[in-house]
Tab-separated table of C-alpha atoms in Angstrom:
chain	number	residue	atom	x	y	z
A	1283	MET	CA	47.822	-68.629	10.964
A	1284	GLU	CA	48.663	-68.309	14.632
A	1285	THR	CA	45.967	-67.970	17.202
A	1286	LYS	CA	47.666	-65.807	19.753
A	1287	PRO	CA	45.275	-63.203	21.085
A	1288	ILE	CA	45.141	-59.636	19.801
A	1289	LEU	CA	45.353	-56.799	22.279
A	1290	VAL	CA	43.453	-53.583	21.570
A	1291	VAL	CA	44.833	-50.587	23.438
A	1292	ASP	CA	42.733	-47.433	23.336
A	1293	ASP	CA	41.408	-45.054	25.965
A	1294	GLU	CA	38.179	-44.604	24.002
A	1295	LYS	CA	35.591	-47.202	24.788
A	1296	SER	CA	33.923	-46.874	21.423
A	1297	ILE	CA	37.134	-47.682	19.562
A	1298	ARG	CA	37.856	-50.708	21.745
A	1299	LEU	CA	34.346	-51.948	21.122
A	1300	THR	CA	34.450	-51.306	17.382
A	1301	LEU	CA	37.778	-53.077	17.002
A	1302	ALA	CA	36.821	-56.021	19.158
A	1303	GLN	CA	33.609	-56.482	17.177
A	1304	ALA	CA	35.418	-56.093	13.886
A	1305	LEU	CA	38.041	-58.701	14.733
A	1306	GLU	CA	35.663	-61.227	16.222
A	1307	PRO	CA	34.875	-62.957	12.910
A	1308	LEU	CA	38.589	-63.567	12.252
A	1309	GLY	CA	38.600	-66.066	15.078
A	1310	PHE	CA	41.298	-64.460	17.202
A	1311	PRO	CA	40.624	-63.985	20.862
A	1312	VAL	CA	40.532	-60.218	21.391
A	1313	GLU	CA	41.434	-58.524	24.645
A	1314	THR	CA	41.415	-54.851	25.493
A	1315	ALA	CA	43.390	-52.429	27.625
A	1316	ILE	CA	42.324	-48.880	28.412
A	1317	ASN	CA	45.780	-47.325	28.693
A	1318	GLY	CA	49.472	-47.921	28.235
A	1319	GLU	CA	50.043	-49.124	31.783
A	1320	GLU	CA	47.358	-51.778	31.543
A	1321	ALA	CA	48.669	-52.851	28.154
A	1322	LEU	CA	52.174	-53.383	29.490
A	1323	ALA	CA	50.845	-55.269	32.497
A	1324	LYS	CA	48.946	-57.576	30.147
A	1325	LEU	CA	51.982	-58.014	27.940
A	1326	GLU	CA	53.955	-59.153	30.967
A	1327	GLU	CA	51.498	-61.970	31.552
A	1328	LYS	CA	50.792	-63.153	28.080
A	1329	ASP	CA	52.210	-63.338	24.595
A	1330	TYR	CA	50.019	-61.452	22.155
A	1331	GLY	CA	50.239	-61.985	18.426
A	1332	MET	CA	49.351	-58.422	17.652
A	1333	LEU	CA	48.700	-55.080	19.257
A	1334	LEU	CA	46.359	-52.432	17.926
A	1335	LEU	CA	47.674	-49.359	19.633
A	1336	ASP	CA	46.307	-45.846	19.921
A	1337	LEU	CA	49.067	-43.266	20.048
A	1338	LYS	CA	47.171	-40.571	21.887
A	1339	MET	CA	46.285	-41.719	25.371
A	1340	PRO	CA	46.361	-39.999	28.728
A	1341	GLY	CA	49.299	-41.047	30.888
A	1342	MET	CA	51.720	-43.276	29.045
A	1343	ASP	CA	51.207	-42.629	25.345
A	1344	GLY	CA	51.402	-45.093	22.471
A	1345	LEU	CA	54.974	-44.289	21.485
A	1346	GLU	CA	56.162	-44.979	25.012
A	1347	VAL	CA	54.296	-48.281	25.001
A	1348	LEU	CA	55.886	-49.110	21.669
A	1349	HIS	CA	59.350	-48.372	23.063
A	1350	ARG	CA	58.827	-50.756	25.948
A	1351	ILE	CA	57.296	-53.464	23.776
A	1352	ARG	CA	60.325	-53.364	21.520
A	1353	GLU	CA	62.481	-54.111	24.559
A	1354	ARG	CA	60.312	-56.820	26.037
A	1355	ARG	CA	58.378	-58.416	23.210
A	1356	PRO	CA	60.088	-57.546	19.976
A	1357	ARG	CA	58.118	-60.148	18.058
A	1358	THR	CA	54.702	-58.666	18.721
A	1359	TYR	CA	53.303	-56.932	15.634
A	1360	VAL	CA	52.006	-53.471	16.367
A	1361	ILE	CA	49.438	-51.613	14.264
A	1362	ILE	CA	49.006	-47.959	15.119
A	1363	ILE	CA	45.577	-46.368	15.357
A	1364	THR	CA	45.794	-42.780	14.246
A	1365	ALA	CA	43.409	-39.861	13.851
A	1366	HIS	CA	43.236	-37.947	10.618
A	1367	GLY	CA	45.979	-35.371	10.360
A	1368	THR	CA	48.282	-37.020	12.857
A	1369	ILE	CA	50.090	-39.290	10.484
A	1370	GLU	CA	53.461	-37.848	11.553
A	1371	SER	CA	53.254	-39.742	14.788
A	1372	ALA	CA	52.304	-42.886	12.891
A	1373	VAL	CA	55.424	-42.465	10.800
A	1374	GLU	CA	57.362	-41.952	14.007
A	1375	ALA	CA	55.853	-45.183	15.297
A	1376	MET	CA	56.866	-47.055	12.175
A	1377	LYS	CA	60.412	-45.944	12.764
A	1378	LEU	CA	60.074	-47.621	16.133
A	1379	GLY	CA	59.016	-50.834	14.451
A	1380	ALA	CA	55.226	-50.613	14.192
A	1381	VAL	CA	54.245	-52.619	11.125
A	1382	ASP	CA	51.370	-50.507	9.847
A	1383	PHE	CA	48.778	-47.927	10.769
A	1384	ILE	CA	45.061	-47.432	10.341
A	1385	ARG	CA	43.323	-44.093	10.204
A	1386	LYS	CA	40.154	-43.308	12.113
A	1387	PRO	CA	37.368	-43.722	11.225
A	1388	PHE	CA	37.607	-47.263	9.892
A	1389	SER	CA	35.134	-49.881	8.777
A	1390	PRO	CA	35.169	-53.379	10.286
A	1391	ALA	CA	36.051	-54.845	6.898
A	1392	GLU	CA	39.035	-52.533	6.621
A	1393	VAL	CA	40.338	-53.571	10.040
A	1394	ARG	CA	39.997	-57.262	9.252
A	1395	GLU	CA	41.717	-56.818	5.916
A	1396	LEU	CA	44.631	-54.970	7.485
A	1397	VAL	CA	45.105	-57.508	10.268
A	1398	ARG	CA	45.000	-60.353	7.761
A	1399	GLN	CA	47.446	-58.553	5.489
A	1400	VAL	CA	49.869	-57.867	8.309
A	1401	PHE	CA	49.864	-61.500	9.434
A	1402	ASP	CA	50.349	-62.692	5.847
A	1403	ARG	CA	53.039	-60.147	5.142
A	1404	GLU	CA	54.938	-60.832	8.336
A	1405	THR	CA	54.872	-64.580	7.821
A	1406	LEU	CA	56.245	-63.896	4.378
A	1407	ILE	CA	59.013	-61.748	5.807
A	1408	GLU	CA	59.936	-64.367	8.361
A	1409	ASN	CA	60.020	-67.112	5.780
A	1410	ASP	CA	61.534	-65.172	2.968
A	1411	ALA	CA	65.223	-64.811	2.738
A	1412	ALA	CA	65.084	-61.465	0.962
A	1413	ASP	CA	67.247	-58.996	2.787
A	1414	TYR	CA	66.674	-55.275	3.017
A	1415	ARG	CA	68.623	-54.428	-0.127
A	1416	THR	CA	66.766	-57.025	-2.181
A	1417	LEU	CA	63.427	-55.686	-0.957
A	1418	ILE	CA	64.417	-52.151	-1.916
A	1419	GLU	CA	65.382	-53.286	-5.406
A	1420	LEU	CA	62.169	-55.305	-5.763
A	1421	CYS	CA	60.205	-52.273	-4.674
A	1422	LYS	CA	61.864	-50.008	-7.226
A	1423	HIS	CA	61.190	-52.505	-9.974
A	1424	ALA	CA	57.561	-52.735	-8.977
A	1425	ILE	CA	57.264	-48.938	-9.079
A	1426	GLN	CA	58.873	-48.787	-12.498
A	1427	ASP	CA	56.467	-51.428	-13.761
A	1428	ARG	CA	53.628	-49.384	-12.254
A	1429	ARG	CA	52.676	-52.216	-9.926
A	1430	PHE	CA	52.086	-49.674	-7.182
A	1431	GLU	CA	50.065	-51.790	-4.808
A	1432	GLU	CA	52.698	-54.494	-4.767
A	1433	ALA	CA	55.409	-51.869	-4.402
A	1434	GLY	CA	53.619	-50.514	-1.340
A	1435	GLU	CA	53.570	-53.952	0.218
A	1436	ILE	CA	57.263	-54.455	-0.429
A	1437	ALA	CA	58.105	-51.000	0.943
A	1438	ARG	CA	56.186	-51.867	4.095
A	1439	ARG	CA	58.079	-55.125	4.409
A	1440	ALA	CA	61.344	-53.286	3.985
A	1441	MET	CA	60.379	-50.702	6.605
A	1442	ALA	CA	59.540	-53.468	9.030
A	1443	ARG	CA	62.693	-55.393	8.182
A	1444	ASP	CA	64.957	-52.474	8.985
A	1445	PRO	CA	63.318	-49.335	10.321
A	1446	ALA	CA	66.718	-47.703	10.730
A	1447	GLN	CA	67.286	-47.318	6.969
A	1448	PRO	CA	65.941	-44.360	4.997
A	1449	GLU	CA	65.362	-45.977	1.561
A	1450	ALA	CA	62.068	-47.719	2.269
A	1451	PHE	CA	60.590	-44.574	3.821
A	1452	ASN	CA	61.605	-42.569	0.772
A	1453	LEU	CA	60.063	-45.160	-1.551
A	1454	PHE	CA	56.863	-45.246	0.454
A	1455	GLY	CA	56.725	-41.446	0.243
A	1456	ALA	CA	57.262	-41.680	-3.511
A	1457	LEU	CA	54.384	-44.153	-3.776
A	1458	LEU	CA	52.071	-41.879	-1.831
A	1459	GLU	CA	53.042	-39.002	-4.098
A	1460	ILE	CA	52.401	-41.084	-7.208
A	1461	GLU	CA	48.986	-41.939	-5.820
A	1462	GLY	CA	48.305	-38.235	-5.371
A	1463	ASP	CA	48.655	-38.001	-1.615
A	1464	SER	CA	51.426	-35.450	-1.744
A	1465	LEU	CA	50.845	-34.084	1.740
A	1466	GLU	CA	51.375	-37.442	3.371
A	1467	SER	CA	54.294	-38.262	1.144
A	1468	LEU	CA	56.179	-35.314	2.651
A	1469	LYS	CA	55.995	-36.962	6.035
A	1470	PHE	CA	57.665	-40.089	4.768
A	1471	TYR	CA	60.371	-38.100	3.007
A	1472	ARG	CA	60.974	-36.294	6.278
A	1473	ALA	CA	61.062	-39.592	8.141
A	1474	ALA	CA	63.737	-40.834	5.751
A	1475	LEU	CA	65.731	-37.675	6.408
A	1476	ASP	CA	65.293	-38.027	10.152
A	1477	ILE	CA	66.886	-41.426	9.924
A	1478	ASP	CA	69.681	-40.258	7.682
A	1479	PRO	CA	70.027	-36.498	7.134
A	1480	THR	CA	72.534	-37.108	4.367
A	1481	TYR	CA	70.207	-39.290	2.315
A	1482	GLN	CA	70.012	-37.237	-0.867
A	1483	PRO	CA	67.056	-38.829	-2.717
A	1484	ALA	CA	64.696	-37.999	0.151
A	1485	ARG	CA	66.079	-34.468	0.444
A	1486	ALA	CA	65.632	-33.919	-3.288
A	1487	ASN	CA	62.110	-35.348	-3.176
A	1488	LEU	CA	61.176	-33.153	-0.263
A	1489	GLU	CA	62.579	-30.014	-1.881
A	1490	ARG	CA	60.892	-30.814	-5.173
A	1491	ALA	CA	57.576	-31.677	-3.545
A	1492	VAL	CA	57.357	-28.430	-1.619
A	1493	SER	CA	58.396	-26.230	-4.536
A	1494	TRP	CA	55.894	-24.805	-6.963
A	1495	PRO	CA	55.446	-25.670	-9.726
A	1496	ARG	CA	56.473	-29.204	-8.952
A	1497	ALA	CA	59.202	-29.659	-11.460
A	1498	GLY	CA	61.349	-32.730	-11.800
A	1499	GLU	CA	60.946	-36.396	-11.242
A	1500	ILE	CA	60.320	-38.427	-8.133
A	1501	GLY	CA	63.615	-39.935	-7.060
A	1502	LEU	CA	63.704	-43.530	-5.953
A	1503	GLY	CA	67.323	-43.431	-4.886
A	1504	GLY	CA	70.223	-45.293	-6.430
A	1505	ASP	CA	71.225	-45.274	-10.056
A	1506	GLU	CA	68.453	-47.306	-11.476
A	1507	GLY	CA	65.456	-45.712	-13.156
A	1508	GLN	CA	63.073	-43.080	-12.082
A	1509	ALA	CA	59.318	-43.206	-11.749
A	1510	GLU	CA	57.165	-40.865	-13.741
A	1511	PRO	CA	55.480	-38.371	-11.463
A	1512	ASP	CA	51.941	-38.906	-12.782
B	30	MET	CA	30.947	-58.992	24.887
B	31	ALA	CA	27.510	-59.773	23.562
B	32	ALA	CA	27.972	-61.358	20.191
B	33	ARG	CA	25.537	-60.090	17.640
B	34	ARG	CA	25.398	-62.459	14.751
B	35	HIS	CA	24.247	-60.386	11.852
B	36	LYS	CA	26.196	-58.565	9.223
B	37	SER	CA	27.625	-55.370	10.549
B	38	LEU	CA	27.242	-52.524	8.059
B	39	TYR	CA	29.476	-49.500	7.656
B	40	ILE	CA	27.069	-46.580	7.775
B	41	VAL	CA	27.845	-42.902	7.305
B	42	ILE	CA	25.296	-40.350	8.514
B	43	VAL	CA	25.523	-36.674	7.656
B	44	GLY	CA	23.810	-34.377	10.132
B	45	CYS	CA	23.703	-35.107	13.833
B	46	GLY	CA	20.414	-33.386	14.583
B	47	ARG	CA	17.569	-35.131	16.383
B	48	LEU	CA	16.969	-37.566	13.535
B	49	GLY	CA	20.603	-38.223	12.694
B	50	ALA	CA	21.598	-38.752	16.308
B	51	ASP	CA	18.638	-40.996	17.059
B	52	LEU	CA	19.348	-43.133	14.006
B	53	ALA	CA	23.041	-43.306	14.857
B	54	ASN	CA	22.313	-44.352	18.437
B	55	ARG	CA	19.934	-47.095	17.366
B	56	LEU	CA	22.061	-48.439	14.531
B	57	SER	CA	25.161	-48.444	16.703
B	58	ALA	CA	23.308	-50.273	19.483
B	59	GLN	CA	22.456	-52.921	16.887
B	60	GLY	CA	26.141	-53.501	16.232
B	61	HIS	CA	26.707	-51.533	13.052
B	62	ALA	CA	29.806	-49.449	12.444
B	63	LEU	CA	28.871	-45.788	12.312
B	64	VAL	CA	30.418	-42.493	11.325
B	65	VAL	CA	28.433	-39.344	12.053
B	66	ILE	CA	29.477	-36.112	10.357
B	67	ASP	CA	28.383	-32.678	11.517
B	68	ARG	CA	29.764	-29.175	11.179
B	69	ASP	CA	28.878	-28.423	14.767
B	70	GLU	CA	30.748	-30.474	17.323
B	71	SER	CA	28.226	-29.710	20.066
B	72	THR	CA	25.585	-31.769	18.233
B	73	PHE	CA	27.541	-34.913	19.116
B	74	GLN	CA	26.265	-34.510	22.656
B	75	SER	CA	23.028	-36.076	21.432
B	76	LEU	CA	24.874	-39.345	20.918
B	77	THR	CA	24.299	-41.640	23.870
B	78	ALA	CA	26.822	-43.665	25.832
B	79	GLU	CA	25.783	-46.720	23.813
B	80	TYR	CA	26.964	-45.078	20.630
B	81	SER	CA	30.213	-46.767	19.713
B	82	GLY	CA	30.867	-45.201	16.326
B	83	PHE	CA	33.041	-42.341	15.148
B	84	ARG	CA	32.326	-38.628	15.279
B	85	LEU	CA	33.677	-36.474	12.511
B	86	GLU	CA	33.491	-32.707	12.779
B	87	GLY	CA	33.439	-31.082	9.361
B	88	ASP	CA	31.398	-29.858	6.448
B	89	ALA	CA	30.090	-32.832	4.497
B	90	THR	CA	29.828	-30.759	1.350
B	91	GLU	CA	33.615	-30.817	1.234
B	92	MET	CA	35.093	-33.811	-0.547
B	93	GLU	CA	37.958	-33.994	1.889
B	94	VAL	CA	35.577	-34.587	4.780
B	95	LEU	CA	33.745	-37.331	2.911
B	96	LYS	CA	37.061	-38.936	2.046
B	97	GLN	CA	38.083	-38.773	5.688
B	98	ALA	CA	34.894	-40.646	6.528
B	99	LYS	CA	36.064	-43.305	4.041
B	100	LEU	CA	32.788	-43.032	2.198
B	101	SER	CA	33.960	-45.317	-0.586
B	102	GLN	CA	33.800	-48.188	1.891
B	103	ALA	CA	30.335	-47.366	3.196
B	104	ASP	CA	27.463	-49.818	2.766
B	105	VAL	CA	24.854	-47.214	3.591
B	106	PHE	CA	24.792	-43.426	3.433
B	107	ILE	CA	22.114	-41.320	5.117
B	108	ALA	CA	21.739	-37.581	4.545
B	109	SER	CA	19.799	-36.091	7.431
B	110	THR	CA	20.732	-32.440	7.649
B	111	ARG	CA	17.970	-29.858	7.997
B	112	ASP	CA	18.672	-28.550	4.511
B	113	ASP	CA	17.071	-30.463	1.605
B	114	ASN	CA	19.537	-29.040	-0.888
B	115	VAL	CA	22.522	-30.153	1.141
B	116	ASN	CA	20.947	-33.571	1.526
B	117	LEU	CA	20.379	-33.812	-2.205
B	118	MET	CA	23.915	-32.757	-2.986
B	119	VAL	CA	25.742	-35.031	-0.563
B	120	ALA	CA	23.447	-37.925	-1.412
B	121	GLN	CA	24.311	-37.526	-5.070
B	122	ILE	CA	28.010	-37.312	-4.284
B	123	ALA	CA	27.749	-40.468	-2.197
B	124	GLN	CA	25.969	-42.257	-5.000
B	125	LYS	CA	27.805	-41.060	-8.097
B	126	LEU	CA	31.332	-40.473	-6.861
B	127	PHE	CA	31.728	-42.868	-3.949
B	128	HIS	CA	29.366	-45.538	-5.314
B	129	VAL	CA	27.741	-46.216	-1.979
B	130	PRO	CA	25.310	-49.110	-2.619
B	131	ARG	CA	22.480	-47.676	-0.579
B	132	VAL	CA	21.842	-43.960	-0.298
B	133	LEU	CA	18.963	-42.495	1.693
B	134	ALA	CA	17.961	-38.927	2.375
B	135	ARG	CA	15.501	-37.086	4.509
B	136	VAL	CA	13.507	-34.498	2.549
B	137	TRP	CA	11.244	-31.948	4.147
B	138	ASP	CA	9.536	-30.646	1.055
B	139	PRO	CA	7.286	-33.278	-0.590
B	140	LYS	CA	7.756	-31.525	-3.940
B	141	ARG	CA	11.451	-32.236	-3.883
B	142	ASP	CA	10.732	-35.855	-3.107
B	143	GLN	CA	10.087	-36.383	-6.814
B	144	VAL	CA	13.450	-34.941	-7.774
B	145	PHE	CA	15.248	-37.245	-5.389
B	146	ALA	CA	13.286	-40.229	-6.643
B	147	ARG	CA	14.236	-39.445	-10.228
B	148	LEU	CA	17.883	-39.394	-9.209
B	149	GLY	CA	17.513	-42.823	-7.710
B	150	ILE	CA	17.899	-41.724	-4.122
B	151	GLU	CA	15.633	-43.313	-1.551
B	152	THR	CA	13.901	-40.697	0.501
B	153	VAL	CA	11.829	-40.351	3.597
B	154	CYS	CA	9.697	-37.242	3.752
B	155	PRO	CA	8.541	-36.611	7.326
B	156	THR	CA	5.876	-34.233	6.037
B	157	SER	CA	4.301	-36.878	3.786
B	158	VAL	CA	4.683	-39.573	6.417
B	159	ALA	CA	3.026	-37.418	9.068
B	160	ALA	CA	0.286	-36.363	6.647
B	161	GLY	CA	-0.379	-40.004	5.797
B	162	MET	CA	-0.551	-41.003	9.428
B	163	LEU	CA	-2.806	-38.114	10.319
B	164	LEU	CA	-5.002	-38.986	7.378
B	165	ASP	CA	-5.199	-42.604	8.491
B	166	ALA	CA	-5.997	-41.511	12.009
B	167	VAL	CA	-8.780	-39.216	10.846
B	168	LEU	CA	-10.251	-41.586	8.279
B	169	GLY	CA	-9.684	-44.598	10.508
B	170	SER	CA	-11.680	-43.042	13.297
B	171	ALA	CA	-14.334	-41.879	10.848
B	172	ASP	CA	-14.523	-45.434	9.481
B	173	SER	CA	-14.799	-46.991	12.875
B	174	GLN	CA	-17.443	-44.493	13.848
B	175	ALA	CA	-19.411	-45.392	10.757
B	176	GLY	CA	-18.766	-49.030	11.584
B	177	SER	CA	-17.765	-49.771	8.004
B	178	GLN	CA	-14.673	-51.741	7.094
B	179	GLU	CA	-14.704	-51.663	3.318
């Protein structure tokens, strides 16, 4: 694993402290920035392996920071810190290339696990030759075989591989719906539609998910199989 | 940053009254990860600047709020609202549904203490504790006055 430092960007002192303490045992040097401006200044000077980025900050917000990072340091992994109920902006951030998000409040173990997972996953993506289409197919297969956790991982990889395609967002929404988180799944269906308003599977999923009773099956897109809704 | 080399626990406290806030402040200062839940946001003012945990405004008797607090990951759960019944209920939820390894509750009424104990919930009853201390103080001074030590 690389030992580039991790930068924690949050205007709340308590979050910076919690994250820094949580990451300490992983052996990465952890640095902090209190706002977007400071974060960008630090990014100018040094190459960070990962950024833990709060979206809601006074002044330059997280999305703006993310925009600029994509221009200057496209190879820095960004994990979004989000408050409960503001997952839309996290989805927005993933469209901009953030690799994952964590919801407040979080336990130190959860943070460590996520950071480890992201590093593992990203190394896998860099080393693996699987292109976007292959990942999408793998993900659908995993869903059909009810290997939902694995499917989630693959969907995340696909989203990171090409955030400008709707399929992975739709699949991730489908996975959330299968797991019973129907409210959050809507946001991913909408994200897929934002990317491509003509993408039918996401439109159908969204329409089905907001209708009552929820009739019909969750669509994974493409011709191949469908997942059972429960 | 001062490195504290002991295991950091994920602790959820329900009720940010005097007891809850004081506990949260002390545990947080010791390097543990805290979440404090209270229905009344203004109670969070009792948390000091040293408190580095999360504040969650909401009713802990609602499952959604407990899920938000990620209770299933908690190492310790402390129920410290002013209402024994609420404490009993959320403590049971924490234990039975979220499988929190260590569940503690504050109970005012010593009679209810027994009920909690039977349910396997560790309790602290301020009334009993204070009574015991007062008793010790009274008897202790009586003993010392009599000059007898057993």
